[in-house]
Amino acid sequence: MPSTTPYAPGRFLFGGDYNPEQWPRETRAEDIALMRRAKVNTATIGVFSWAVLEPSEGRYDAAWLDEVVGELAAAGIGFFLATPTASPPPWFTLAHPDALPIRDDGTPVLHGSRDTYAISAPAYRAAARAVAGFLARRYGDHPGLRGWHVHNEYGTIDHGPHAARAFRVWLEARYGSIAALNEAWSTAFWSQRYGDWDEILPPRQTQYLHNPAQLVDFKRFNSDEMLAAFTEQRDEIRASGSAAPITSNLMLPTWNHLEQWSWSDAQDLVSIDHYLDTTGPDGETHVAYGSDLTRSWAGGPWVLMEQNATGIRVGDRVFAKGPDRMIRNSLGYIARGAQSSLFFQWRASAGGAELWHGALVPHAGADTEVFASVVRLGELLERIGEAAQPPATGPVVEAEIGIVWDAEGWWSWETPHLPTDAVGYSEEVRAAHRALWLSGRAVDFVRPGADATGYSMLVVPALYAMTRATAEWLERYVQTGGNLVVTFGSGIADESQRVIVGGYPGMLRSLLGVRGEQIVPLADDDAVTLDNGLEGVVWTELLHAESAETLARYGSGALSGRPAITRCPSGSGTATYVSTKLAPGSLNAFLADLATEFGVAPVVDGAAALGVEAVRRRGAEADYLFLMHHGDSPVRLDGSGTDLVSGASDSIPLEAGAVAVVRETGRDWSIRRL
Ligand code: GLA
């Protein structure tokens, strides 16, 4: 678990990716002046600078970077220094064509974009270590260095010969014998039996369906292989003597290449890039989702390395985010443990592939509403700076509800030919989180096997494959008094994607006290009503309640009259099973009711219904109630504390769209519409 808290005394980190190498030298003076005006205190530099830093193999030119760090330092602005290894320069790929990635159809991916590297190619790994070592020796003890930003969003998947070789080594370490691999991969089916490690390939284009166990193992392998590449750079940096914390920015929400718990273990601090995927109100839920996930991975405070200041890309266009939303979102991340509000990027590029991406300084310059909002955010962050110091002990955000997160769950649902392809793991996890967000409750994500005893309620959304150890961990949680809520499709298969036969969900049958006979998917336009009024879609199950009691039955459709939701007491806890995918409104109501039943209260009762997101962030000296008003009419909160934003005490008015950060002297708050 990462131990370092990125924290500048009394301040949150504010700024973003700074790429002065894209601009004439004169622009830098203006940049620094504008950064000072906006109270920017952190720049992320060097992210894709390999070609300017090492113009030809082994010949480094860092004079420009010396100037940049010098100018930043002179202005009192700290920096994350990136290793530029996400974008090998053209000379590198020409010298080492074998180090280019190969797609699953055999097509080589050539330079001309970014991220063109084969992660297992020895030449790439050596070059990456070398450039990381060069930077570490040159800047490792620079007083302005806030941390190392290794690479950028690891995630290029190679299917070529280097990947094949490394995959085989990884498989041999995992399985020990080819017989064990054949067993785990169920290769007796379709004559896939392997006689020797060298016969195994990464999943490449093939005639029909891929082997699901092979697909998931290739995912595991890639996460481990990229982690090994990260670790080499990390160790190179540490060997230089640099004491600055080391991170690599993970990507949410679309990246599913990494197993984030093990990645978090290997980093000094955990950072993510987060981009909204909707213009609608669900964007706010998404901020909370990304933040709660990252805080949980980190086990505490974390760094928001990138967000977009002005735009939300949905499909083929970029919609405006708006200044109030940008500020509310920025506080939303911080409320849930972020130590920073950093953006991609500082100044909008005039050329290159991302010239239409949002920025703190837009194309039109500083005399803009965008830059005015950036200045506003800088002032706001300064006003709430005292909240930046995390508590000496205990969590930065307290939660009594946990949701199990397992990257492998996502990979399982991507294997082909499941009962329906209409289920996505992250959609299910996010739906559970959204339901609890809408009810105003604080939530953590939980690693399978972690200590879950502090959670009154633990939700396992759609975890199709799991290990026996995970099933036993869930059993212990219930035995010792926990309230487990398992949703459809969970516990069906083992970690090799083999169904546990004898009735679904085989891994959890005795815990849940049920036996499923058949999965009965529904058509997209179909739905069933349960006899408690809830609605099920996509997935239903012919289920027998054995030792479980039936809480709700299917009230329509082919399974009418059969159990749909069950509960089984066990030890001093309970295990609830929801055998259908509840439609969004139904899931929201169901999980909110369970939270009430299990004694978990909203942070501020009634706030969510008025559109106010209330999050309590614990600090070193006090607790801070963050209020983000996403609704449309003014409200007032009455309680005990002082708003660092407006200065109001005890009776805090909040306009629609506004934010407050209340240093609490009590936790008892009421809210009403004005
Ligand atoms: C990622 C990258 C950035 C940039 C942004 C665009 O997060 O790290 O370099 O490409 O996406 O949204």
XYZ file of C-alpha atoms in Angstrom, residues 2 4 80 83 146-150 230-231 233-239 242-248 263-264 266-271:
33
model
C 1.412 3.391 -0.938
C 3.525 8.725 0.682
C 6.126 16.253 -11.401
C 9.796 9.797 -17.862
C 7.190 16.879 -6.175
C 7.278 13.418 -7.641
C 8.117 11.139 -10.523
C 5.470 10.486 -13.150
C 6.696 7.300 -14.788
C 7.210 0.350 -14.409
C 9.138 -1.296 -11.589
C 12.037 2.503 -14.112
C 11.049 2.993 -10.484
C 14.109 1.088 -9.319
C 16.346 2.995 -11.718
C 15.051 6.236 -10.188
C 15.504 4.956 -6.645
C 19.020 3.778 -7.462
C 16.098 10.402 -5.580
C 13.712 10.403 -2.625
C 10.735 11.917 -4.470
C 7.621 9.715 -4.575
C 7.062 7.675 -7.719
C 3.753 7.176 -9.503
C 2.405 6.239 -12.899
C -0.123 -1.607 -9.236
C -1.005 0.473 -6.207
C 4.160 -0.959 -6.264
C 3.792 2.822 -6.287
C 4.662 5.426 -3.673
C 1.472 7.252 -4.499
C -1.466 6.472 -6.733
C -2.549 8.859 -9.463
